CSV table of N, CA and C in Angstrom, one decimal:
chain,number,residue,atom,x,y,z
A,1,MET,N,9.0,8.2,-26.4
A,1,MET,CA,8.5,7.2,-25.5
A,1,MET,C,8.4,5.9,-26.3
A,2,GLN,N,8.9,4.8,-25.7
A,2,GLN,CA,8.9,3.5,-26.3
A,2,GLN,C,7.5,3.0,-26.5
A,3,THR,N,7.3,2.1,-27.5
A,3,THR,CA,6.1,1.5,-27.7
A,3,THR,C,6.1,0.0,-27.2
A,4,VAL,N,5.0,-0.6,-27.0
A,4,VAL,CA,4.9,-1.9,-26.6
A,4,VAL,C,5.7,-2.9,-27.5
A,5,SER,N,5.6,-2.6,-28.8
A,5,SER,CA,6.3,-3.4,-29.8
A,5,SER,C,7.8,-3.4,-29.5
A,6,HIS,N,8.4,-2.2,-29.3
A,6,HIS,CA,9.8,-2.1,-29.0
A,6,HIS,C,10.2,-2.8,-27.7
A,7,LEU,N,9.3,-2.6,-26.7
A,7,LEU,CA,9.6,-3.3,-25.4
A,7,LEU,C,9.6,-4.8,-25.5
A,8,LEU,N,8.6,-5.3,-26.2
A,8,LEU,CA,8.6,-6.8,-26.4
A,8,LEU,C,9.8,-7.3,-27.2
A,9,HIS,N,10.2,-6.5,-28.2
A,9,HIS,CA,11.4,-6.9,-29.0
A,9,HIS,C,12.6,-7.0,-28.1
A,10,GLN,N,12.7,-6.1,-27.1
A,10,GLN,CA,13.9,-6.1,-26.2
A,10,GLN,C,13.8,-7.3,-25.2
A,11,LYS,N,12.6,-7.4,-24.6
A,11,LYS,CA,12.5,-8.4,-23.5
A,11,LYS,C,12.1,-9.8,-24.0
A,12,GLY,N,11.6,-9.9,-25.2
A,12,GLY,CA,11.1,-11.2,-25.7
A,12,GLY,C,9.6,-11.3,-25.5
A,13,ASN,N,9.0,-12.1,-26.3
A,13,ASN,CA,7.5,-12.2,-26.2
A,13,ASN,C,7.0,-13.6,-25.7
A,14,GLU,N,7.9,-14.3,-25.0
A,14,GLU,CA,7.5,-15.6,-24.4
A,14,GLU,C,6.4,-15.3,-23.3
A,15,PHE,N,5.4,-16.1,-23.3
A,15,PHE,CA,4.4,-16.0,-22.2
A,15,PHE,C,3.9,-17.4,-21.9
A,16,PHE,N,3.3,-17.5,-20.7
A,16,PHE,CA,2.9,-18.8,-20.2
A,16,PHE,C,1.4,-18.7,-20.0
A,17,TRP,N,0.7,-19.8,-20.2
A,17,TRP,CA,-0.8,-19.8,-20.1
A,17,TRP,C,-1.3,-21.1,-19.6
A,18,VAL,N,-2.6,-21.0,-19.1
A,18,VAL,CA,-3.3,-22.1,-18.7
A,18,VAL,C,-4.7,-22.1,-19.4
A,19,ALA,N,-5.4,-23.2,-19.3
A,19,ALA,CA,-6.8,-23.2,-19.9
A,19,ALA,C,-7.7,-22.9,-18.7
A,20,PRO,N,-8.9,-22.4,-19.0
A,20,PRO,CA,-9.9,-22.1,-18.0
A,20,PRO,C,-10.3,-23.3,-17.1
A,21,THR,N,-10.2,-24.5,-17.7
A,21,THR,CA,-10.6,-25.7,-17.0
A,21,THR,C,-9.5,-26.2,-16.1
A,22,ASP,N,-8.3,-25.7,-16.2
A,22,ASP,CA,-7.2,-26.2,-15.4
A,22,ASP,C,-7.4,-25.8,-13.9
A,23,SER,N,-6.8,-26.6,-13.1
A,23,SER,CA,-6.9,-26.3,-11.6
A,23,SER,C,-6.1,-25.1,-11.3
A,24,VAL,N,-6.5,-24.4,-10.2
A,24,VAL,CA,-5.7,-23.3,-9.7
A,24,VAL,C,-4.3,-23.8,-9.3
A,25,LEU,N,-4.3,-25.0,-8.7
A,25,LEU,CA,-3.0,-25.6,-8.3
A,25,LEU,C,-2.0,-25.7,-9.5
A,26,LYS,N,-2.5,-26.1,-10.6
A,26,LYS,CA,-1.6,-26.2,-11.8
A,26,LYS,C,-1.1,-24.8,-12.2
A,27,ALA,N,-2.0,-23.8,-12.1
A,27,ALA,CA,-1.6,-22.4,-12.5
A,27,ALA,C,-0.5,-21.9,-11.5
A,28,ILE,N,-0.7,-22.1,-10.2
A,28,ILE,CA,0.3,-21.7,-9.3
A,28,ILE,C,1.6,-22.4,-9.4
A,29,GLU,N,1.6,-23.7,-9.7
A,29,GLU,CA,2.8,-24.4,-10.0
A,29,GLU,C,3.5,-23.9,-11.2
A,30,LEU,N,2.8,-23.6,-12.2
A,30,LEU,CA,3.4,-23.0,-13.5
A,30,LEU,C,4.0,-21.6,-13.2
A,31,MET,N,3.3,-20.8,-12.4
A,31,MET,CA,3.9,-19.5,-12.0
A,31,MET,C,5.2,-19.7,-11.3
A,32,ALA,N,5.2,-20.6,-10.3
A,32,ALA,CA,6.4,-20.8,-9.5
A,32,ALA,C,7.5,-21.4,-10.4
A,33,THR,N,7.2,-22.3,-11.3
A,33,THR,CA,8.2,-22.9,-12.2
A,33,THR,C,8.9,-21.8,-13.0
A,34,HIS,N,8.1,-20.9,-13.6
A,34,HIS,CA,8.6,-19.9,-14.5
A,34,HIS,C,8.9,-18.6,-13.9
A,35,HIS,N,8.7,-18.5,-12.6
A,35,HIS,CA,9.0,-17.2,-11.8
A,35,HIS,C,8.3,-16.0,-12.4
A,36,VAL,N,7.0,-16.2,-12.6
A,36,VAL,CA,6.1,-15.2,-13.1
A,36,VAL,C,5.0,-15.0,-12.1
A,37,GLY,N,4.4,-13.8,-12.1
A,37,GLY,CA,3.3,-13.4,-11.2
A,37,GLY,C,1.9,-13.6,-11.8
A,38,ALA,N,1.8,-13.9,-13.1
A,38,ALA,CA,0.5,-14.0,-13.7
A,38,ALA,C,0.6,-14.9,-15.0
A,39,LEU,N,-0.5,-15.5,-15.3
A,39,LEU,CA,-0.6,-16.3,-16.5
A,39,LEU,C,-1.8,-15.9,-17.3
A,40,LEU,N,-1.6,-16.0,-18.6
A,40,LEU,CA,-2.8,-15.8,-19.5
A,40,LEU,C,-3.7,-17.0,-19.4
A,41,VAL,N,-5.0,-16.8,-19.5
A,41,VAL,CA,-5.9,-17.9,-19.6
A,41,VAL,C,-6.4,-17.9,-21.0
A,42,MET,N,-6.1,-19.0,-21.7
A,42,MET,CA,-6.4,-19.2,-23.1
A,42,MET,C,-7.3,-20.4,-23.4
A,43,ASN,N,-8.3,-20.2,-24.3
A,43,ASN,CA,-8.9,-21.4,-24.9
A,43,ASN,C,-8.0,-21.9,-26.0
A,44,PRO,N,-7.4,-23.0,-25.8
A,44,PRO,CA,-6.5,-23.5,-26.9
A,44,PRO,C,-7.1,-23.5,-28.3
A,45,GLY,N,-6.2,-23.2,-29.2
A,45,GLY,CA,-6.7,-23.2,-30.6
A,45,GLY,C,-6.8,-24.7,-31.1
A,46,SER,N,-7.3,-24.8,-32.3
A,46,SER,CA,-7.5,-26.1,-32.8
A,46,SER,C,-6.3,-26.8,-33.3
A,47,SER,N,-5.1,-26.1,-33.3
A,47,SER,CA,-3.9,-26.7,-33.8
A,47,SER,C,-3.1,-27.4,-32.7
A,48,HIS,N,-3.7,-28.5,-32.2
A,48,HIS,CA,-3.0,-29.4,-31.3
A,48,HIS,C,-2.4,-28.6,-30.1
A,49,GLY,N,-3.2,-27.9,-29.3
A,49,GLY,CA,-2.7,-27.3,-28.1
A,49,GLY,C,-2.0,-26.0,-28.3
A,50,SER,N,-2.1,-25.4,-29.5
A,50,SER,CA,-1.4,-24.2,-29.8
A,50,SER,C,-1.8,-23.1,-28.8
A,51,ALA,N,-0.9,-22.2,-28.4
A,51,ALA,CA,-1.2,-21.1,-27.5
A,51,ALA,C,-2.0,-20.0,-28.2
A,52,GLN,N,-2.1,-20.2,-29.5
A,52,GLN,CA,-2.8,-19.1,-30.3
A,52,GLN,C,-4.3,-19.4,-30.4
A,53,GLY,N,-4.9,-19.8,-29.3
A,53,GLY,CA,-6.3,-19.8,-29.2
A,53,GLY,C,-6.8,-18.5,-28.8
A,54,SER,N,-7.9,-18.4,-28.1
A,54,SER,CA,-8.4,-17.0,-27.7
A,54,SER,C,-8.1,-16.7,-26.3
A,55,LEU,N,-7.7,-15.5,-26.0
A,55,LEU,CA,-7.5,-15.0,-24.7
A,55,LEU,C,-8.9,-14.8,-24.0
A,56,VAL,N,-9.0,-15.5,-22.8
A,56,VAL,CA,-10.3,-15.3,-22.1
A,56,VAL,C,-10.2,-14.7,-20.8
A,57,GLY,N,-8.9,-14.5,-20.3
A,57,GLY,CA,-8.7,-13.8,-19.0
A,57,GLY,C,-7.2,-13.9,-18.6
A,58,ILE,N,-7.0,-13.6,-17.3
A,58,ILE,CA,-5.7,-13.6,-16.8
A,58,ILE,C,-5.8,-14.0,-15.3
A,59,ILE,N,-4.9,-14.8,-14.8
A,59,ILE,CA,-4.9,-15.2,-13.4
A,59,ILE,C,-3.5,-14.8,-12.8
A,60,SER,N,-3.6,-14.2,-11.6
A,60,SER,CA,-2.4,-13.7,-11.0
A,60,SER,C,-2.3,-14.2,-9.6
A,61,GLU,N,-1.1,-14.1,-9.0
A,61,GLU,CA,-0.9,-14.5,-7.6
A,61,GLU,C,-1.9,-13.7,-6.7
A,62,ARG,N,-2.2,-12.5,-7.0
A,62,ARG,CA,-3.2,-11.7,-6.3
A,62,ARG,C,-4.6,-12.4,-6.3
A,63,ASP,N,-5.0,-12.8,-7.5
A,63,ASP,CA,-6.3,-13.5,-7.6
A,63,ASP,C,-6.3,-14.8,-6.7
A,64,TYR,N,-5.2,-15.5,-6.7
A,64,TYR,CA,-5.0,-16.7,-5.8
A,64,TYR,C,-5.2,-16.3,-4.4
A,65,ALA,N,-4.4,-15.3,-4.0
A,65,ALA,CA,-4.4,-14.9,-2.5
A,65,ALA,C,-5.8,-14.5,-2.1
A,66,ARG,N,-6.5,-13.7,-2.9
A,66,ARG,CA,-7.8,-13.1,-2.5
A,66,ARG,C,-9.0,-14.1,-2.7
A,67,LYS,N,-8.9,-14.9,-3.7
A,67,LYS,CA,-10.1,-15.7,-4.1
A,67,LYS,C,-10.0,-17.1,-3.8
A,68,VAL,N,-8.8,-17.6,-3.3
A,68,VAL,CA,-8.7,-19.0,-2.9
A,68,VAL,C,-8.2,-19.0,-1.5
A,69,ILE,N,-7.1,-18.5,-1.2
A,69,ILE,CA,-6.5,-18.6,0.2
A,69,ILE,C,-7.4,-17.9,1.2
A,70,LEU,N,-7.8,-16.6,1.0
A,70,LEU,CA,-8.6,-15.9,2.0
A,70,LEU,C,-10.0,-16.5,2.1
A,71,LYS,N,-10.5,-17.2,1.1
A,71,LYS,CA,-11.8,-17.8,1.2
A,71,LYS,C,-11.7,-19.3,1.5
A,72,GLN,N,-10.5,-19.8,1.9
A,72,GLN,CA,-10.2,-21.1,2.3
A,72,GLN,C,-10.8,-22.2,1.3
A,73,ARG,N,-10.5,-21.9,0.0
A,73,ARG,CA,-10.9,-22.8,-1.0
A,73,ARG,C,-9.8,-23.8,-1.4
A,74,SER,N,-10.1,-24.9,-2.0
A,74,SER,CA,-9.0,-25.8,-2.4
A,74,SER,C,-8.4,-25.5,-3.7
A,75,SER,N,-7.1,-25.4,-3.7
A,75,SER,CA,-6.4,-25.0,-5.0
A,75,SER,C,-6.6,-26.1,-6.0
A,76,GLN,N,-6.7,-27.3,-5.6
A,76,GLN,CA,-6.8,-28.5,-6.5
A,76,GLN,C,-8.2,-28.6,-7.0
A,77,ASP,N,-9.2,-28.2,-6.2
A,77,ASP,CA,-10.6,-28.4,-6.6
A,77,ASP,C,-11.2,-27.1,-7.3
A,78,THR,N,-10.5,-26.0,-7.3
A,78,THR,CA,-11.0,-24.8,-7.9
A,78,THR,C,-10.4,-24.7,-9.3
A,79,SER,N,-11.3,-24.4,-10.3
A,79,SER,CA,-10.7,-24.2,-11.6
A,79,SER,C,-10.3,-22.7,-11.8
A,80,VAL,N,-9.4,-22.6,-12.8
A,80,VAL,CA,-8.9,-21.2,-13.1
A,80,VAL,C,-10.1,-20.3,-13.5
A,81,SER,N,-11.1,-20.8,-14.2
A,81,SER,CA,-12.2,-20.0,-14.6
A,81,SER,C,-13.0,-19.4,-13.5
A,82,GLU,N,-12.9,-20.0,-12.3
A,82,GLU,CA,-13.6,-19.5,-11.1
A,82,GLU,C,-13.0,-18.3,-10.5
A,83,ILE,N,-11.7,-18.1,-10.7
A,83,ILE,CA,-11.0,-17.0,-10.0
A,83,ILE,C,-10.3,-16.0,-11.0
A,84,MET,N,-10.3,-16.3,-12.3
A,84,MET,CA,-9.5,-15.5,-13.2
A,84,MET,C,-10.2,-14.1,-13.3
A,85,THR,N,-9.5,-13.1,-13.8
A,85,THR,CA,-10.0,-11.8,-14.1
A,85,THR,C,-10.4,-11.9,-15.6
A,86,SER,N,-11.7,-11.6,-15.9
A,86,SER,CA,-12.1,-11.7,-17.3
A,86,SER,C,-13.2,-10.7,-17.5
A,87,PRO,N,-13.1,-10.0,-18.6
A,87,PRO,CA,-12.1,-10.0,-19.6
A,87,PRO,C,-10.8,-9.3,-19.1
A,88,ALA,N,-9.7,-9.7,-19.7
A,88,ALA,CA,-8.4,-9.1,-19.3
A,88,ALA,C,-8.3,-7.8,-20.0
A,89,VAL,N,-7.8,-6.8,-19.3
A,89,VAL,CA,-7.5,-5.5,-19.9
A,89,VAL,C,-6.2,-5.7,-20.8
A,90,THR,N,-6.2,-5.3,-22.0
A,90,THR,CA,-5.1,-5.6,-22.9
A,90,THR,C,-4.6,-4.3,-23.6
A,91,VAL,N,-3.4,-4.3,-24.1
A,91,VAL,CA,-2.9,-3.2,-24.9
A,91,VAL,C,-2.5,-3.8,-26.3
A,92,THR,N,-2.2,-2.9,-27.2
A,92,THR,CA,-1.7,-3.2,-28.5
A,92,THR,C,-0.2,-2.9,-28.7
A,93,LEU,N,0.3,-3.4,-29.8
A,93,LEU,CA,1.7,-3.2,-30.1
A,93,LEU,C,2.1,-1.7,-30.2
A,94,THR,N,1.2,-0.9,-30.6
A,94,THR,CA,1.5,0.5,-30.8
A,94,THR,C,1.2,1.4,-29.6
A,95,ASP,N,0.7,0.9,-28.5
A,95,ASP,CA,0.6,1.6,-27.3
A,95,ASP,C,1.9,2.0,-26.7
A,96,THR,N,2.0,3.1,-26.0
A,96,THR,CA,3.2,3.6,-25.4
A,96,THR,C,3.4,3.0,-24.0
A,97,VAL,N,4.6,3.0,-23.5
A,97,VAL,CA,4.9,2.5,-22.2
A,97,VAL,C,4.2,3.4,-21.2
A,98,ARG,N,4.1,4.7,-21.4
A,98,ARG,CA,3.4,5.7,-20.5
A,98,ARG,C,1.9,5.3,-20.4
A,99,HIS,N,1.3,5.0,-21.6
A,99,HIS,CA,-0.1,4.6,-21.6
A,99,HIS,C,-0.3,3.3,-20.8
A,100,CYS,N,0.6,2.4,-20.9
A,100,CYS,CA,0.5,1.1,-20.2
A,100,CYS,C,0.6,1.4,-18.7
A,101,MET,N,1.5,2.2,-18.3
A,101,MET,CA,1.7,2.5,-16.8
A,101,MET,C,0.5,3.2,-16.3
A,102,GLU,N,-0.1,4.1,-17.1
A,102,GLU,CA,-1.3,4.8,-16.7
A,102,GLU,C,-2.5,3.8,-16.5
A,103,MET,N,-2.6,2.9,-17.4
A,103,MET,CA,-3.7,1.9,-17.3
A,103,MET,C,-3.5,1.0,-16.0
A,104,MET,N,-2.2,0.6,-15.8
A,104,MET,CA,-2.0,-0.2,-14.6
A,104,MET,C,-2.2,0.5,-13.3
A,105,THR,N,-1.8,1.8,-13.3
A,105,THR,CA,-2.0,2.6,-12.1
A,105,THR,C,-3.5,2.8,-11.8
A,106,GLN,N,-4.3,3.2,-12.8
A,106,GLN,CA,-5.7,3.4,-12.7
A,106,GLN,C,-6.4,2.1,-12.3
A,107,GLY,N,-6.1,1.0,-13.0
A,107,GLY,CA,-6.8,-0.3,-12.8
A,107,GLY,C,-6.3,-1.1,-11.6
A,108,ARG,N,-5.1,-0.7,-11.0
A,108,ARG,CA,-4.5,-1.3,-9.9
A,108,ARG,C,-4.2,-2.8,-10.2
A,109,PHE,N,-3.6,-3.0,-11.3
A,109,PHE,CA,-3.1,-4.4,-11.7
A,109,PHE,C,-1.7,-4.3,-12.2
A,110,ARG,N,-1.0,-5.4,-12.3
A,110,ARG,CA,0.4,-5.4,-12.6
A,110,ARG,C,0.9,-6.2,-13.8
A,111,HIS,N,-0.1,-6.7,-14.6
A,111,HIS,CA,0.2,-7.4,-15.8
A,111,HIS,C,-0.7,-7.0,-16.9
A,112,LEU,N,-0.2,-6.9,-18.1
A,112,LEU,CA,-1.0,-6.5,-19.3
A,112,LEU,C,-0.7,-7.4,-20.5
A,113,PRO,N,-1.7,-8.2,-20.9
A,113,PRO,CA,-1.5,-8.9,-22.1
A,113,PRO,C,-1.4,-8.0,-23.4
A,114,VAL,N,-0.6,-8.4,-24.3
A,114,VAL,CA,-0.5,-7.6,-25.6
A,114,VAL,C,-1.2,-8.4,-26.6
A,115,VAL,N,-2.2,-7.7,-27.2
A,115,VAL,CA,-3.1,-8.4,-28.2
A,115,VAL,C,-3.3,-7.5,-29.4
A,116,GLU,N,-3.1,-8.0,-30.5
A,116,GLU,CA,-3.4,-7.3,-31.8
A,116,GLU,C,-4.2,-8.2,-32.7
A,117,ALA,N,-5.3,-7.7,-33.2
A,117,ALA,CA,-6.1,-8.4,-34.1
A,117,ALA,C,-6.5,-9.8,-33.6
A,118,GLY,N,-6.7,-9.9,-32.3
A,118,GLY,CA,-7.1,-11.2,-31.7
A,118,GLY,C,-5.9,-12.1,-31.4
A,119,ARG,N,-4.7,-11.8,-31.8
A,119,ARG,CA,-3.5,-12.6,-31.6
A,119,ARG,C,-2.7,-12.1,-30.4
A,120,VAL,N,-2.4,-13.0,-29.5
A,120,VAL,CA,-1.6,-12.6,-28.3
A,120,VAL,C,-0.1,-12.6,-28.7
A,121,PHE,N,0.5,-11.4,-28.4
A,121,PHE,CA,1.9,-11.2,-28.7
A,121,PHE,C,2.9,-11.4,-27.5
A,122,GLY,N,2.3,-11.3,-26.3
A,122,GLY,CA,3.1,-11.4,-25.1
A,122,GLY,C,2.4,-10.8,-23.9
A,123,ILE,N,3.1,-10.6,-22.9
A,123,ILE,CA,2.6,-10.0,-21.6
A,123,ILE,C,3.6,-9.1,-21.0
A,124,LEU,N,3.2,-7.9,-20.5
A,124,LEU,CA,4.1,-7.0,-19.9
A,124,LEU,C,3.8,-6.9,-18.4
A,125,SER,N,4.8,-6.8,-17.6
A,125,SER,CA,4.6,-6.6,-16.1
A,125,SER,C,5.0,-5.2,-15.8
A,126,ILE,N,4.6,-4.8,-14.6
A,126,ILE,CA,4.9,-3.5,-14.1
A,126,ILE,C,6.4,-3.3,-14.1
A,127,GLY,N,7.1,-4.4,-13.7
A,127,GLY,CA,8.6,-4.4,-13.7
A,127,GLY,C,9.2,-4.1,-15.1
A,128,ASP,N,8.6,-4.7,-16.1
A,128,ASP,CA,9.1,-4.4,-17.5
A,128,ASP,C,9.0,-2.9,-17.8
A,129,LEU,N,7.8,-2.3,-17.4
A,129,LEU,CA,7.6,-0.9,-17.7
A,129,LEU,C,8.5,0.0,-16.9
A,130,VAL,N,8.7,-0.3,-15.6
A,130,VAL,CA,9.6,0.5,-14.8
A,130,VAL,C,11.0,0.5,-15.3
A,131,LYS,N,11.4,-0.7,-15.7
A,131,LYS,CA,12.8,-0.9,-16.3
A,131,LYS,C,12.9,0.0,-17.6
A,132,ALA,N,11.9,0.0,-18.4
A,132,ALA,CA,12.0,0.8,-19.6
A,132,ALA,C,12.0,2.3,-19.3
A,133,VAL,N,11.3,2.7,-18.4
A,133,VAL,CA,11.3,4.1,-18.0
A,133,VAL,C,12.6,4.5,-17.4
A,134,ILE,N,13.2,3.7,-16.6
A,134,ILE,CA,14.5,4.0,-16.0
A,134,ILE,C,15.6,4.1,-17.1
A,135,GLU,N,15.5,3.1,-18.0
A,135,GLU,CA,16.5,3.1,-19.1
A,135,GLU,C,16.4,4.4,-20.0
A,136,GLU,N,15.1,4.8,-20.3
A,136,GLU,CA,14.9,6.0,-21.1
A,136,GLU,C,15.4,7.2,-20.3
A,137,GLN,N,15.1,7.3,-19.0
A,137,GLN,CA,15.5,8.5,-18.2
A,137,GLN,C,17.1,8.5,-18.1
A,138,THR,N,17.7,7.4,-17.9
A,138,THR,CA,19.1,7.3,-17.9
A,138,THR,C,19.8,7.8,-19.2
A,139,ALA,N,19.2,7.4,-20.3
A,139,ALA,CA,19.7,7.8,-21.6
A,139,ALA,C,19.6,9.3,-21.8
A,140,GLN,N,18.4,9.9,-21.3
A,140,GLN,CA,18.2,11.3,-21.4
A,140,GLN,C,19.2,12.1,-20.5
A,141,ILE,N,19.4,11.6,-19.3
A,141,ILE,CA,20.4,12.3,-18.4
A,141,ILE,C,21.8,12.3,-19.0
A,142,GLU,N,22.2,11.1,-19.6
A,142,GLU,CA,23.5,11.0,-20.2
A,142,GLU,C,23.6,12.0,-21.4
A,143,GLN,N,22.6,12.1,-22.2
A,143,GLN,CA,22.6,13.0,-23.3
A,143,GLN,C,22.7,14.4,-22.8
A,144,LEU,N,22.0,14.8,-21.8
A,144,LEU,CA,22.0,16.2,-21.3
A,144,LEU,C,23.4,16.5,-20.7
A,145,GLU,N,24.0,15.5,-20.0
A,145,GLU,CA,25.3,15.7,-19.4
A,145,GLU,C,26.4,15.9,-20.5
A,146,ARG,N,26.2,15.1,-21.6
A,146,ARG,CA,27.2,15.3,-22.8
A,146,ARG,C,27.0,16.7,-23.4
A,147,TYR,N,25.7,17.1,-23.5
A,147,TYR,CA,25.4,18.5,-24.1
A,147,TYR,C,26.0,19.6,-23.2
A,148,ILE,N,25.8,19.4,-21.9
A,148,ILE,CA,26.4,20.5,-21.0
A,148,ILE,C,27.9,20.5,-21.0
A,149,ALA,N,28.5,19.3,-21.0
A,149,ALA,CA,30.0,19.2,-21.0
A,149,ALA,C,30.5,19.8,-22.3
A,150,GLY,N,29.7,19.9,-23.3
A,150,GLY,CA,30.1,20.6,-24.5
A,150,GLY,C,30.7,19.7,-25.6
């Protein structure tokens, strides 16, 4: 079974983030621009806006739908900190894809930040994990077919 480290190496470790004080509108615009369903919420580091500050939560389209739209709140007047999920459930580089899928299934969420020793390495979506499982199963099937064919 693949590890998170292997999966991030394949897919890349780029991630997008907002600050807790940013408006929900800014977060939704950033999600739309980058075609992602969630953003990390970071307190920026002291190195001039570096993303390597501290992870304080995660905000998803689901948070937006349930905590802004359904409650008829203003996207522009609501801060990310008011609707983010905090603390975010995270995984490490050595966790397995299976473990990540189990966590997502049990917790009913679709995005997992990857954090090791306080440093954010990326984020995984349920789509990333499903793709990895399908690729692994396809490889196993091909290997079995070659074995059977002799």
